[in-house]
């Protein structure tokens, strides 16, 4: 079965891909607003994993709407959730039998509730799987250390391919650099370089 | 990592084992009350899959308590849930690094809520994974058909190794055969014979 898995170049989506790889024909799908080199960073990570990679461009209005949500809220969670749902919708509409992502048991955002998963499946005639939905943080860290070559850096410095990277850029364009630190807490993120032999 | 996976000989726990197999050192664990040949049926299914198998005997009082719950309720769900939690507790106490089962996204019973999973992990110093927690019914059916040799039969006739098989027997001993049909709806179950080549 052909699987399109939303891929940021980070640890979670890479690990989800490796868990699915023995059983599906995996294509890593990076959605982008085309405003940074995020998709190119994700493409390099995908090449390091030896997996097929595609890019889907999302409408810029989705980024602006997500940013406005974040400004209203004062925190990024709901805006990130909106973009992730748009990414799954776009991937489901791109012709894959099965659609997937790196959401985990203990995630706060983005999440994919069962109701959204079933709605996505019904509306697009696809199947949705979340390979990490039944895995907690400690197991994911152990498997990632065993299977992946990873670099971690503070999120503002890291050249990766996730929504946050691009949304920070859109936010700075629309509201100025100073707002980024108000909305996005500083945290360490990971970028995947390849598989461990 | 050593993984102990609660195994009934049915489709779901067998498929969960195959999804985990590339990444863990899997042992299939059948909990039994020792009142039928359920554990022996599960052992044969495990042999068909080429995976290690162990049996853990649960206290008969757990079966009696579950049966009393089912009689009070008039349906089996809460009793099955109690036995499944006891099975996970017993497996977590048996020395495995990681404990697992075949619970799925769309299951009604047994389920493993995140709160129970985290409590199990904290109390026993183990990790818990549910490989099928992020998979819906259609995907599970497709993967099972691709990977497993399966027989399906009405649940009362099937020689398998799950709790229902033994709980039916305990129920009949305590309350007579007639009560079984009142508590357990007739439904088709599956038993696994091996892997597809």
mmCIF file of C-alpha atoms in Angstrom:
data_model
loop_
_atom_site.group_PDB
_atom_site.id
_atom_site.type_symbol
_atom_site.label_atom_id
_atom_site.label_comp_id
_atom_site.label_asym_id
_atom_site.label_seq_id
_atom_site.Cartn_x
_atom_site.Cartn_y
_atom_site.Cartn_z
ATOM 1 C CA UNK A 1 0.000 0.000 0.000
ATOM 2 C CA UNK A 2 1.245 3.490 -0.869
ATOM 3 C CA UNK A 3 1.723 5.627 2.245
ATOM 4 C CA UNK A 4 2.131 9.433 2.234
ATOM 5 C CA UNK A 5 3.613 10.498 5.584
ATOM 6 C CA UNK A 6 3.733 14.177 6.615
ATOM 7 C CA UNK A 7 7.436 14.793 7.193
ATOM 8 C CA UNK A 8 9.242 17.699 8.853
ATOM 9 C CA UNK A 9 12.747 16.247 8.921
ATOM 10 C CA UNK A 10 12.412 15.885 12.699
ATOM 11 C CA UNK A 11 12.740 12.855 14.923
ATOM 12 C CA UNK A 12 9.086 11.921 15.302
ATOM 13 C CA UNK A 13 8.060 11.883 11.649
ATOM 14 C CA UNK A 14 11.306 10.098 10.712
ATOM 15 C CA UNK A 15 10.739 7.410 13.320
ATOM 16 C CA UNK A 16 7.102 6.980 12.254
ATOM 17 C CA UNK A 17 8.390 6.433 8.707
ATOM 18 C CA UNK A 18 10.894 3.774 9.800
ATOM 19 C CA UNK A 19 8.196 1.896 11.767
ATOM 20 C CA UNK A 20 5.914 1.914 8.708
ATOM 21 C CA UNK A 21 8.663 1.178 6.161
ATOM 22 C CA UNK A 22 8.645 -2.657 6.397
ATOM 23 C CA UNK A 23 4.885 -2.770 5.688
ATOM 24 C CA UNK A 24 4.122 0.146 3.334
ATOM 25 C CA UNK A 25 5.528 1.829 0.252
ATOM 26 C CA UNK A 26 6.510 5.050 2.075
ATOM 27 C CA UNK A 27 6.716 8.517 0.505
ATOM 28 C CA UNK A 28 7.676 11.365 2.839
ATOM 29 C CA UNK A 29 5.514 14.421 2.142
ATOM 30 C CA UNK A 30 6.605 17.883 3.241
ATOM 31 C CA UNK A 31 3.975 20.594 3.085
ATOM 32 C CA UNK A 32 5.403 24.065 2.714
ATOM 33 C CA UNK A 33 4.317 27.667 2.342
ATOM 34 C CA UNK A 34 7.387 28.243 0.171
ATOM 35 C CA UNK A 35 8.677 31.084 2.365
ATOM 36 C CA UNK A 36 11.869 29.462 3.705
ATOM 37 C CA UNK A 37 14.129 26.582 2.660
ATOM 38 C CA UNK A 38 12.177 24.252 4.980
ATOM 39 C CA UNK A 39 11.155 21.867 2.201
ATOM 40 C CA UNK A 40 14.762 21.619 0.970
ATOM 41 C CA UNK A 41 15.926 20.771 4.506
ATOM 42 C CA UNK A 42 13.275 18.055 4.731
ATOM 43 C CA UNK A 43 14.290 16.716 1.311
ATOM 44 C CA UNK A 44 17.877 16.297 2.538
ATOM 45 C CA UNK A 45 16.688 14.468 5.656
ATOM 46 C CA UNK A 46 14.529 12.182 3.484
ATOM 47 C CA UNK A 47 17.524 11.441 1.252
ATOM 48 C CA UNK A 48 19.528 10.566 4.394
ATOM 49 C CA UNK A 49 16.814 8.057 5.294
ATOM 50 C CA UNK A 50 16.771 6.640 1.770
ATOM 51 C CA UNK A 51 13.042 7.288 1.358
ATOM 52 C CA UNK A 52 11.060 8.909 -1.451
ATOM 53 C CA UNK A 53 10.127 12.558 -0.881
ATOM 54 C CA UNK A 54 7.503 14.938 -2.265
ATOM 55 C CA UNK A 55 6.627 18.547 -1.518
ATOM 56 C CA UNK A 56 3.096 19.951 -1.430
ATOM 57 C CA UNK A 57 2.669 23.721 -1.379
ATOM 58 C CA UNK A 58 -0.116 24.995 0.886
ATOM 59 C CA UNK A 59 -2.009 28.234 0.268
ATOM 60 C CA UNK A 60 -0.313 31.163 2.001
ATOM 61 C CA UNK A 61 -3.686 32.110 3.502
ATOM 62 C CA UNK A 62 -3.450 29.013 5.729
ATOM 63 C CA UNK A 63 -0.217 30.354 7.228
ATOM 64 C CA UNK A 64 -1.672 33.807 7.763
ATOM 65 C CA UNK A 65 -4.786 32.369 9.413
ATOM 66 C CA UNK A 66 -2.656 30.186 11.705
ATOM 67 C CA UNK A 67 -0.484 33.179 12.659
ATOM 68 C CA UNK A 68 -3.552 35.264 13.460
ATOM 69 C CA UNK A 69 -4.825 32.421 15.670
ATOM 70 C CA UNK A 70 -1.470 32.343 17.488
ATOM 71 C CA UNK A 71 -1.452 36.118 17.993
ATOM 72 C CA UNK A 72 -5.008 35.961 19.386
ATOM 73 C CA UNK A 73 -4.118 33.054 21.687
ATOM 74 C CA UNK A 74 -0.645 34.245 22.703
ATOM 75 C CA UNK A 75 0.639 30.683 22.235
ATOM 76 C CA UNK A 76 1.171 28.522 19.141
ATOM 77 C CA UNK A 77 -0.797 25.325 19.834
ATOM 78 C CA UNK A 78 -4.072 25.997 17.994
ATOM 79 C CA UNK A 79 -2.329 27.571 15.013
ATOM 80 C CA UNK A 80 0.013 24.578 14.690
ATOM 81 C CA UNK A 81 -3.008 22.265 14.918
ATOM 82 C CA UNK A 82 -4.764 24.117 12.058
ATOM 83 C CA UNK A 83 -1.708 23.816 9.808
ATOM 84 C CA UNK A 84 -1.282 20.120 10.614
ATOM 85 C CA UNK A 85 -4.902 19.371 9.732
ATOM 86 C CA UNK A 86 -4.435 21.269 6.457
ATOM 87 C CA UNK A 87 -1.282 19.214 5.777
ATOM 88 C CA UNK A 88 -3.167 15.922 6.309
ATOM 89 C CA UNK A 89 -6.033 17.110 4.103
ATOM 90 C CA UNK A 90 -3.584 18.031 1.334
ATOM 91 C CA UNK A 91 -1.751 14.707 1.616
ATOM 92 C CA UNK A 92 -5.049 12.787 1.619
ATOM 93 C CA UNK A 93 -6.002 14.637 -1.566
ATOM 94 C CA UNK A 94 -2.721 13.822 -3.311
ATOM 95 C CA UNK A 95 -3.540 10.227 -4.327
ATOM 96 C CA UNK A 96 -2.018 8.104 -1.540
ATOM 97 C CA UNK A 97 -3.966 5.016 -0.358
ATOM 98 C CA UNK A 98 -2.840 5.669 3.195
ATOM 99 C CA UNK A 99 -1.961 8.925 4.946
ATOM 100 C CA UNK A 100 0.193 9.179 8.043
ATOM 101 C CA UNK A 101 2.172 11.438 10.364
ATOM 102 C CA UNK A 102 4.439 11.423 13.407
ATOM 103 C CA UNK A 103 1.868 12.232 16.107
ATOM 104 C CA UNK A 104 2.596 10.446 19.387
ATOM 105 C CA UNK A 105 0.679 9.200 22.422
ATOM 106 C CA UNK A 106 1.883 12.022 24.664
ATOM 107 C CA UNK A 107 1.695 14.932 22.174
ATOM 108 C CA UNK A 108 -0.261 18.061 23.038
ATOM 109 C CA UNK A 109 -0.080 19.629 19.539
ATOM 110 C CA UNK A 110 -0.599 18.674 16.875
ATOM 111 C CA UNK A 111 -2.938 15.823 17.770
ATOM 112 C CA UNK A 112 -5.185 13.675 15.579
ATOM 113 C CA UNK A 113 -8.293 12.680 17.543
ATOM 114 C CA UNK A 114 -10.067 9.531 16.402
ATOM 115 C CA UNK A 115 -12.989 11.623 15.150
ATOM 116 C CA UNK A 116 -10.712 13.646 12.839
ATOM 117 C CA UNK A 117 -8.946 10.482 11.634
ATOM 118 C CA UNK A 118 -12.255 8.814 10.751
ATOM 119 C CA UNK A 119 -13.568 11.961 9.069
ATOM 120 C CA UNK A 120 -10.378 12.240 6.972
ATOM 121 C CA UNK A 121 -10.705 8.568 5.973
ATOM 122 C CA UNK A 122 -14.375 8.873 5.027
ATOM 123 C CA UNK A 123 -14.147 12.158 3.124
ATOM 124 C CA UNK A 124 -11.055 11.244 1.073
ATOM 125 C CA UNK A 125 -11.524 7.466 0.751
ATOM 126 C CA UNK A 126 -8.104 6.905 2.335
ATOM 127 C CA UNK A 127 -6.823 5.129 5.420
ATOM 128 C CA UNK A 128 -5.021 7.089 8.135
ATOM 129 C CA UNK A 129 -2.354 5.574 10.371
ATOM 130 C CA UNK A 130 -0.304 7.086 13.192
ATOM 131 C CA UNK A 131 2.537 4.598 13.794
ATOM 132 C CA UNK A 132 3.619 6.378 17.017
ATOM 133 C CA UNK A 133 0.133 6.841 18.508
ATOM 134 C CA UNK A 134 0.707 3.897 20.842
ATOM 135 C CA UNK A 135 4.263 4.889 21.873
ATOM 136 C CA UNK A 136 5.278 7.054 24.864
ATOM 137 C CA UNK A 137 8.156 9.502 25.053
ATOM 138 C CA UNK A 138 10.750 7.147 26.592
ATOM 139 C CA UNK A 139 10.222 4.419 23.987
ATOM 140 C CA UNK A 140 10.378 6.940 21.148
ATOM 141 C CA UNK A 141 13.651 8.368 22.481
ATOM 142 C CA UNK A 142 15.141 4.868 22.798
ATOM 143 C CA UNK A 143 14.079 3.799 19.290
ATOM 144 C CA UNK A 144 15.225 7.093 17.757
ATOM 145 C CA UNK A 145 18.659 6.737 19.372
ATOM 146 C CA UNK A 146 18.899 3.184 18.090
ATOM 147 C CA UNK A 147 17.693 3.813 14.534
ATOM 148 C CA UNK A 148 18.422 7.454 13.613
ATOM 149 C CA UNK A 149 21.354 9.835 13.296
ATOM 150 C CA UNK A 150 20.010 13.058 14.836
ATOM 151 C CA UNK A 151 21.253 16.577 15.598
ATOM 152 C CA UNK A 152 19.557 18.702 18.238
ATOM 153 C CA UNK A 153 19.780 22.479 18.418
ATOM 154 C CA UNK A 154 17.713 25.364 19.790
ATOM 155 C CA UNK A 155 14.687 25.692 17.511
ATOM 156 C CA UNK A 156 15.563 29.159 16.206
ATOM 157 C CA UNK A 157 18.927 28.003 14.795
ATOM 158 C CA UNK A 158 17.903 24.691 13.277
ATOM 159 C CA UNK A 159 17.634 24.209 9.523
ATOM 160 C CA UNK A 160 14.683 21.828 9.442
ATOM 161 C CA UNK A 161 11.478 21.470 7.508
ATOM 162 C CA UNK A 162 8.623 21.836 9.959
ATOM 163 C CA UNK A 163 5.708 24.252 10.071
ATOM 164 C CA UNK A 164 7.193 26.163 12.982
ATOM 165 C CA UNK A 165 10.219 27.131 10.909
ATOM 166 C CA UNK A 166 8.051 28.692 8.228
ATOM 167 C CA UNK A 167 5.417 30.095 10.556
ATOM 168 C CA UNK A 168 8.154 31.938 12.492
ATOM 169 C CA UNK A 169 9.215 33.522 9.230
ATOM 170 C CA UNK A 170 5.663 34.535 8.264
ATOM 171 C CA UNK A 171 5.118 35.864 11.771
ATOM 172 C CA UNK A 172 8.270 38.003 11.579
ATOM 173 C CA UNK A 173 7.214 39.360 8.176
ATOM 174 C CA UNK A 174 3.750 40.294 9.360
ATOM 175 C CA UNK A 175 4.400 41.417 12.939
ATOM 176 C CA UNK A 176 8.171 41.949 13.280
ATOM 177 C CA UNK A 177 10.914 39.824 14.828
ATOM 178 C CA UNK A 178 10.094 40.778 18.411
ATOM 179 C CA UNK A 179 6.791 38.880 18.378
ATOM 180 C CA UNK A 180 8.442 35.495 17.713
ATOM 181 C CA UNK A 181 9.785 35.131 21.243
ATOM 182 C CA UNK A 182 6.403 36.101 22.679
ATOM 183 C CA UNK A 183 4.591 33.348 20.783
ATOM 184 C CA UNK A 184 7.095 30.512 20.434
ATOM 185 C CA UNK A 185 8.780 29.268 23.586
ATOM 186 C CA UNK A 186 12.469 28.509 23.074
ATOM 187 C CA UNK A 187 12.929 24.752 22.960
ATOM 188 C CA UNK A 188 15.356 22.203 21.609
ATOM 189 C CA UNK A 189 14.379 20.539 18.348
ATOM 190 C CA UNK A 190 15.876 17.711 16.388
ATOM 191 C CA UNK A 191 16.766 17.260 12.760
ATOM 192 C CA UNK A 192 17.408 13.868 11.233
ATOM 193 C CA UNK A 193 20.519 13.216 9.133
ATOM 194 C CA UNK A 194 19.995 9.536 8.318
ATOM 195 C CA UNK A 195 19.705 5.991 9.615
ATOM 196 C CA UNK A 196 22.168 4.309 11.924
ATOM 197 C CA UNK A 197 23.829 1.324 10.316
ATOM 198 C CA UNK B 1 14.649 -4.220 23.851
ATOM 199 C CA UNK B 2 12.743 -7.188 25.233
ATOM 200 C CA UNK B 3 9.019 -6.913 24.547
ATOM 201 C CA UNK B 4 6.310 -9.002 26.265
ATOM 202 C CA UNK B 5 3.117 -8.799 24.197
ATOM 203 C CA UNK B 6 -0.209 -10.079 25.563
ATOM 204 C CA UNK B 7 -1.253 -12.673 22.993
ATOM 205 C CA UNK B 8 -4.555 -14.448 22.459
ATOM 206 C CA UNK B 9 -3.775 -16.215 19.199
ATOM 207 C CA UNK B 10 -6.162 -13.818 17.451
ATOM 208 C CA UNK B 11 -5.625 -11.444 14.563
ATOM 209 C CA UNK B 12 -5.051 -8.218 16.480
ATOM 210 C CA UNK B 13 -2.385 -9.391 18.910
ATOM 211 C CA UNK B 14 -0.633 -11.353 16.127
ATOM 212 C CA UNK B 15 -0.545 -8.290 13.865
ATOM 213 C CA UNK B 16 0.703 -6.081 16.720
ATOM 214 C CA UNK B 17 3.526 -8.597 17.207
ATOM 215 C CA UNK B 18 4.494 -8.529 13.523
ATOM 216 C CA UNK B 19 4.576 -4.704 13.500
ATOM 217 C CA UNK B 20 6.850 -4.703 16.571
ATOM 218 C CA UNK B 21 9.008 -7.644 15.453
ATOM 219 C CA UNK B 22 11.559 -5.681 13.335
ATOM 220 C CA UNK B 23 12.342 -3.357 16.269
ATOM 221 C CA UNK B 24 11.977 -5.434 19.464
ATOM 222 C CA UNK B 25 12.905 -8.855 20.802
ATOM 223 C CA UNK B 26 9.292 -10.105 20.948
ATOM 224 C CA UNK B 27 7.942 -12.714 23.366
ATOM 225 C CA UNK B 28 4.232 -13.517 23.081
ATOM 226 C CA UNK B 29 2.682 -13.808 26.559
ATOM 227 C CA UNK B 30 -0.589 -15.637 27.088
ATOM 228 C CA UNK B 31 -2.255 -15.136 30.446
ATOM 229 C CA UNK B 32 -4.509 -17.978 31.444
ATOM 230 C CA UNK B 33 -6.742 -19.120 34.278
ATOM 231 C CA UNK B 34 -5.779 -22.687 33.436
ATOM 232 C CA UNK B 35 -9.399 -23.806 33.001
ATOM 233 C CA UNK B 36 -9.373 -24.579 29.261
ATOM 234 C CA UNK B 37 -6.723 -25.371 26.647
ATOM 235 C CA UNK B 38 -6.605 -21.671 25.693
ATOM 236 C CA UNK B 39 -2.916 -21.276 26.475
ATOM 237 C CA UNK B 40 -2.064 -24.351 24.396
ATOM 238 C CA UNK B 41 -4.023 -22.922 21.443
ATOM 239 C CA UNK B 42 -2.125 -19.654 21.768
ATOM 240 C CA UNK B 43 1.183 -21.519 21.968
ATOM 241 C CA UNK B 44 0.413 -23.236 18.639
ATOM 242 C CA UNK B 45 -0.425 -19.879 17.032
ATOM 243 C CA UNK B 46 2.840 -18.396 18.382
ATOM 244 C CA UNK B 47 4.759 -21.343 16.932
ATOM 245 C CA UNK B 48 3.071 -20.698 13.575
ATOM 246 C CA UNK B 49 4.342 -17.114 13.735
ATOM 247 C CA UNK B 50 7.841 -18.266 14.683
ATOM 248 C CA UNK B 51 7.873 -16.156 17.850
ATOM 249 C CA UNK B 52 8.822 -17.004 21.443
ATOM 250 C CA UNK B 53 5.887 -17.757 23.746
ATOM 251 C CA UNK B 54 5.327 -17.764 27.513
ATOM 252 C CA UNK B 55 2.298 -18.467 29.674
ATOM 253 C CA UNK B 56 1.432 -16.585 32.872
ATOM 254 C CA UNK B 57 -1.254 -18.032 35.135
ATOM 255 C CA UNK B 58 -3.609 -15.475 36.695
ATOM 256 C CA UNK B 59 -5.349 -15.991 40.022
ATOM 257 C CA UNK B 60 -8.740 -17.676 39.547
ATOM 258 C CA UNK B 61 -10.279 -14.933 41.725
ATOM 259 C CA UNK B 62 -9.680 -12.455 38.865
ATOM 260 C CA UNK B 63 -11.862 -14.604 36.566
ATOM 261 C CA UNK B 64 -14.603 -14.919 39.170
ATOM 262 C CA UNK B 65 -14.577 -11.157 39.826
ATOM 263 C CA UNK B 66 -14.773 -10.442 36.089
ATOM 264 C CA UNK B 67 -17.660 -12.882 35.672
ATOM 265 C CA UNK B 68 -19.547 -11.276 38.558
ATOM 266 C CA UNK B 69 -19.035 -7.877 36.910
ATOM 267 C CA UNK B 70 -20.425 -9.252 33.627
ATOM 268 C CA UNK B 71 -23.456 -10.782 35.361
ATOM 269 C CA UNK B 72 -24.149 -7.461 37.130
ATOM 270 C CA UNK B 73 -23.763 -5.512 33.875
ATOM 271 C CA UNK B 74 -25.508 -8.013 31.564
ATOM 272 C CA UNK B 75 -22.707 -7.477 29.020
ATOM 273 C CA UNK B 76 -19.026 -8.459 28.978
ATOM 274 C CA UNK B 77 -17.174 -5.187 28.338
ATOM 275 C CA UNK B 78 -16.176 -4.155 31.879
ATOM 276 C CA UNK B 79 -15.268 -7.700 32.895
ATOM 277 C CA UNK B 80 -13.050 -8.109 29.825
ATOM 278 C CA UNK B 81 -11.428 -4.754 30.636
ATOM 279 C CA UNK B 82 -10.624 -5.900 34.196
ATOM 280 C CA UNK B 83 -8.990 -9.103 32.961
ATOM 281 C CA UNK B 84 -6.980 -7.247 30.331
ATOM 282 C CA UNK B 85 -5.624 -4.785 32.908
ATOM 283 C CA UNK B 86 -4.676 -7.744 35.131
ATOM 284 C CA UNK B 87 -2.909 -9.351 32.156
ATOM 285 C CA UNK B 88 -0.880 -6.186 31.486
ATOM 286 C CA UNK B 89 -0.003 -5.883 35.189
ATOM 287 C CA UNK B 90 1.172 -9.512 35.257
ATOM 288 C CA UNK B 91 3.228 -9.089 32.077
ATOM 289 C CA UNK B 92 4.748 -5.835 33.389
ATOM 290 C CA UNK B 93 5.747 -7.708 36.547
ATOM 291 C CA UNK B 94 7.381 -10.565 34.628
ATOM 292 C CA UNK B 95 10.674 -8.817 33.801
ATOM 293 C CA UNK B 96 10.127 -7.425 30.290
ATOM 294 C CA UNK B 97 11.573 -3.962 29.482
ATOM 295 C CA UNK B 98 8.549 -3.200 27.347
ATOM 296 C CA UNK B 99 4.968 -4.445 27.605
ATOM 297 C CA UNK B 100 2.489 -4.452 24.749
ATOM 298 C CA UNK B 101 -0.844 -5.697 23.447
ATOM 299 C CA UNK B 102 -3.104 -5.693 20.391
ATOM 300 C CA UNK B 103 -5.456 -2.843 21.342
ATOM 301 C CA UNK B 104 -6.557 -0.782 18.354
ATOM 302 C CA UNK B 105 -7.714 2.754 17.605
ATOM 303 C CA UNK B 106 -11.347 1.749 17.177
ATOM 304 C CA UNK B 107 -11.633 -0.808 20.014
ATOM 305 C CA UNK B 108 -14.351 -0.463 22.633
ATOM 306 C CA UNK B 109 -12.991 -3.155 24.983
ATOM 307 C CA UNK B 110 -10.406 -3.748 26.112
ATOM 308 C CA UNK B 111 -8.898 -0.272 25.840
ATOM 309 C CA UNK B 112 -5.731 1.174 27.341
ATOM 310 C CA UNK B 113 -6.274 4.864 28.087
ATOM 311 C CA UNK B 114 -3.128 7.014 28.214
ATOM 312 C CA UNK B 115 -3.572 7.433 31.970
ATOM 313 C CA UNK B 116 -3.486 3.647 32.527
ATOM 314 C CA UNK B 117 -0.485 3.262 30.193
ATOM 315 C CA UNK B 118 1.492 5.933 32.060
ATOM 316 C CA UNK B 119 0.516 4.480 35.441
ATOM 317 C CA UNK B 120 1.634 0.994 34.338
ATOM 318 C CA UNK B 121 4.955 2.443 33.113
ATOM 319 C CA UNK B 122 5.592 4.397 36.315
ATOM 320 C CA UNK B 123 4.607 1.679 38.775
ATOM 321 C CA UNK B 124 6.524 -1.151 37.079
ATOM 322 C CA UNK B 125 9.457 0.806 35.578
ATOM 323 C CA UNK B 126 8.552 -0.515 32.116
ATOM 324 C CA UNK B 127 7.562 1.037 28.811
ATOM 325 C CA UNK B 128 4.170 0.260 27.285
ATOM 326 C CA UNK B 129 3.518 0.278 23.550
ATOM 327 C CA UNK B 130 0.348 -0.401 21.565
ATOM 328 C CA UNK B 131 1.527 -0.914 17.959
ATOM 329 C CA UNK B 132 -2.068 -0.830 16.612
ATOM 330 C CA UNK B 133 -3.262 2.209 18.606
ATOM 331 C CA UNK B 134 -2.857 4.415 15.540
ATOM 332 C CA UNK B 135 -4.486 1.975 13.070
ATOM 333 C CA UNK B 136 -8.160 1.802 12.063
ATOM 334 C CA UNK B 137 -10.180 -1.283 11.237
ATOM 335 C CA UNK B 138 -9.744 -1.201 7.442
ATOM 336 C CA UNK B 139 -5.952 -0.899 7.610
ATOM 337 C CA UNK B 140 -5.731 -3.697 10.171
ATOM 338 C CA UNK B 141 -7.845 -5.979 7.978
ATOM 339 C CA UNK B 142 -5.680 -5.208 4.939
ATOM 340 C CA UNK B 143 -2.397 -5.787 6.791
ATOM 341 C CA UNK B 144 -3.687 -8.970 8.443
ATOM 342 C CA UNK B 145 -4.765 -10.375 5.067
ATOM 343 C CA UNK B 146 -1.362 -9.546 3.627
ATOM 344 C CA UNK B 147 0.777 -10.861 6.497
ATOM 345 C CA UNK B 148 -1.175 -13.583 8.337
ATOM 346 C CA UNK B 149 -2.776 -16.945 7.674
ATOM 347 C CA UNK B 150 -6.075 -16.727 9.587
ATOM 348 C CA UNK B 151 -9.153 -18.867 10.214
ATOM 349 C CA UNK B 152 -12.431 -17.296 11.272
ATOM 350 C CA UNK B 153 -15.255 -19.134 13.019
ATOM 351 C CA UNK B 154 -18.139 -18.299 15.338
ATOM 352 C CA UNK B 155 -16.602 -17.506 18.725
ATOM 353 C CA UNK B 156 -18.175 -20.448 20.553
ATOM 354 C CA UNK B 157 -16.538 -23.026 18.245
ATOM 355 C CA UNK B 158 -13.083 -21.557 17.939
ATOM 356 C CA UNK B 159 -10.085 -23.108 19.675
ATOM 357 C CA UNK B 160 -8.179 -19.964 20.519
ATOM 358 C CA UNK B 161 -6.388 -18.533 23.515
ATOM 359 C CA UNK B 162 -8.226 -15.388 24.560
ATOM 360 C CA UNK B 163 -9.871 -14.412 27.816
ATOM 361 C CA UNK B 164 -13.357 -14.835 26.395
ATOM 362 C CA UNK B 165 -12.727 -18.521 25.762
ATOM 363 C CA UNK B 166 -11.814 -19.139 29.397
ATOM 364 C CA UNK B 167 -14.306 -16.707 30.893
ATOM 365 C CA UNK B 168 -17.114 -18.501 28.999
ATOM 366 C CA UNK B 169 -15.994 -21.716 30.636
ATOM 367 C CA UNK B 170 -15.825 -20.185 34.127
ATOM 368 C CA UNK B 171 -19.217 -18.580 33.560
ATOM 369 C CA UNK B 172 -20.754 -21.911 32.541
ATOM 370 C CA UNK B 173 -19.264 -23.604 35.626
ATOM 371 C CA UNK B 174 -20.586 -20.983 38.005
ATOM 372 C CA UNK B 175 -23.929 -20.076 36.428
ATOM 373 C CA UNK B 176 -24.753 -22.815 33.880
ATOM 374 C CA UNK B 177 -24.483 -22.948 30.085
ATOM 375 C CA UNK B 178 -27.622 -20.908 29.465
ATOM 376 C CA UNK B 179 -26.075 -17.712 30.821
ATOM 377 C CA UNK B 180 -23.316 -17.623 28.195
ATOM 378 C CA UNK B 181 -25.632 -16.541 25.387
ATOM 379 C CA UNK B 182 -27.138 -13.862 27.612
ATOM 380 C CA UNK B 183 -23.760 -12.279 28.328
ATOM 381 C CA UNK B 184 -21.654 -12.883 25.219
ATOM 382 C CA UNK B 185 -23.092 -11.809 21.886
ATOM 383 C CA UNK B 186 -22.380 -14.327 19.128
ATOM 384 C CA UNK B 187 -19.673 -12.953 16.877
ATOM 385 C CA UNK B 188 -17.057 -14.187 14.472
ATOM 386 C CA UNK B 189 -13.533 -14.426 15.839
ATOM 387 C CA UNK B 190 -10.231 -15.181 14.211
ATOM 388 C CA UNK B 191 -7.388 -17.513 15.078
ATOM 389 C CA UNK B 192 -3.970 -17.170 13.542
ATOM 390 C CA UNK B 193 -2.188 -20.164 12.014
ATOM 391 C CA UNK B 194 1.027 -18.474 10.831
ATOM 392 C CA UNK B 195 2.606 -15.900 8.551
ATOM 393 C CA UNK B 196 2.033 -15.623 4.835
ATOM 394 C CA UNK B 197 5.217 -16.198 2.872
#
